[in-house]
Amino acid sequence: MCSDSLDKVNRIFCIGRNYAAHAAELKNEIPSSPVVFMKPPHCLVAPNQAIAFPKHGSELHHEAELVIKVGQAGRPQNISEADKFIEAFTLGLDLTLRDVQQGLKQKGLPWEKAKAFEQSAPLGNWVVYDGSVNLNTLHFTCEVNGETKQQGDTGLMLFSVHTLLVELGKIWTLRKSDLIFTGTPAGVGPLAIGDTITISSEHIGSFSWSIVE
Ligand code: ZN
């Protein structure tokens, strides 16, 4: 099921609560530093694949996100250094079992069962980053069965792509082919068996997946 481009992926960092309106819709506080969690690379799903509805939860939510691929190892010290670490970008889905996550959050437990399950990271095709597209002004949409559910504007991120690279670098040495899911805008909602989900951006492309039993 995995294409070559997915097999080469190193780690997957995911950023939570990076848009104020999304933090508010889940009644979360605005973070003073990025909320970070991880998914294993085996969670990735190439476009046009079927995604099996997980058996261990009932509220499968779409979270459309800009995704960055790191192109070199190191720890960027500032915004201009961070720019050199960006190899490519695309859109992805941080699929989340919201009911499972709420239960884990209430008990103060880790989120892996809610966020890092099989097929939880559908990923579009890469666009090589050459600086010609401004990652701080990208618009993207998430549609379910043709109906728009999320409209993203990366200008509304609490922590920009470049800031995220610097912040992650304070904790981890970044490695080539690490991915960063940069957080989702407001409008997250449930998916059902039979749904088709499509994420699109003018400068990136349009990618779809179907939800099956
Ligand atoms: Zn997310």
PDB file of C-alpha atoms and ligand atoms in Angstrom, residues 15 37 63 65 94 115 183-184, ligand 1:
ATOM      1  CA  ILE A  15       1.475  19.966  16.106  1.00  0.00           C
ATOM      2  CA  PHE A  37       2.939  14.533  19.464  1.00  0.00           C
ATOM      3  CA  GLU A  63      -8.021  17.341  10.533  1.00  0.00           C
ATOM      4  CA  GLU A  65      -3.119  20.191   7.699  1.00  0.00           C
ATOM      5  CA  ASP A  94      -4.255  14.019  11.018  1.00  0.00           C
ATOM      6  CA  LYS A 115      -3.962   9.747  16.941  1.00  0.00           C
ATOM      7  CA  GLY A 183      -1.934  21.649  12.921  1.00  0.00           C
ATOM      8  CA  THR A 184      -5.518  21.974  11.774  1.00  0.00           C
TER       9      THR A 184
HETATM   10 ZN    ZN B   1      -3.960  17.746  14.021  1.00  0.00          ZN
END
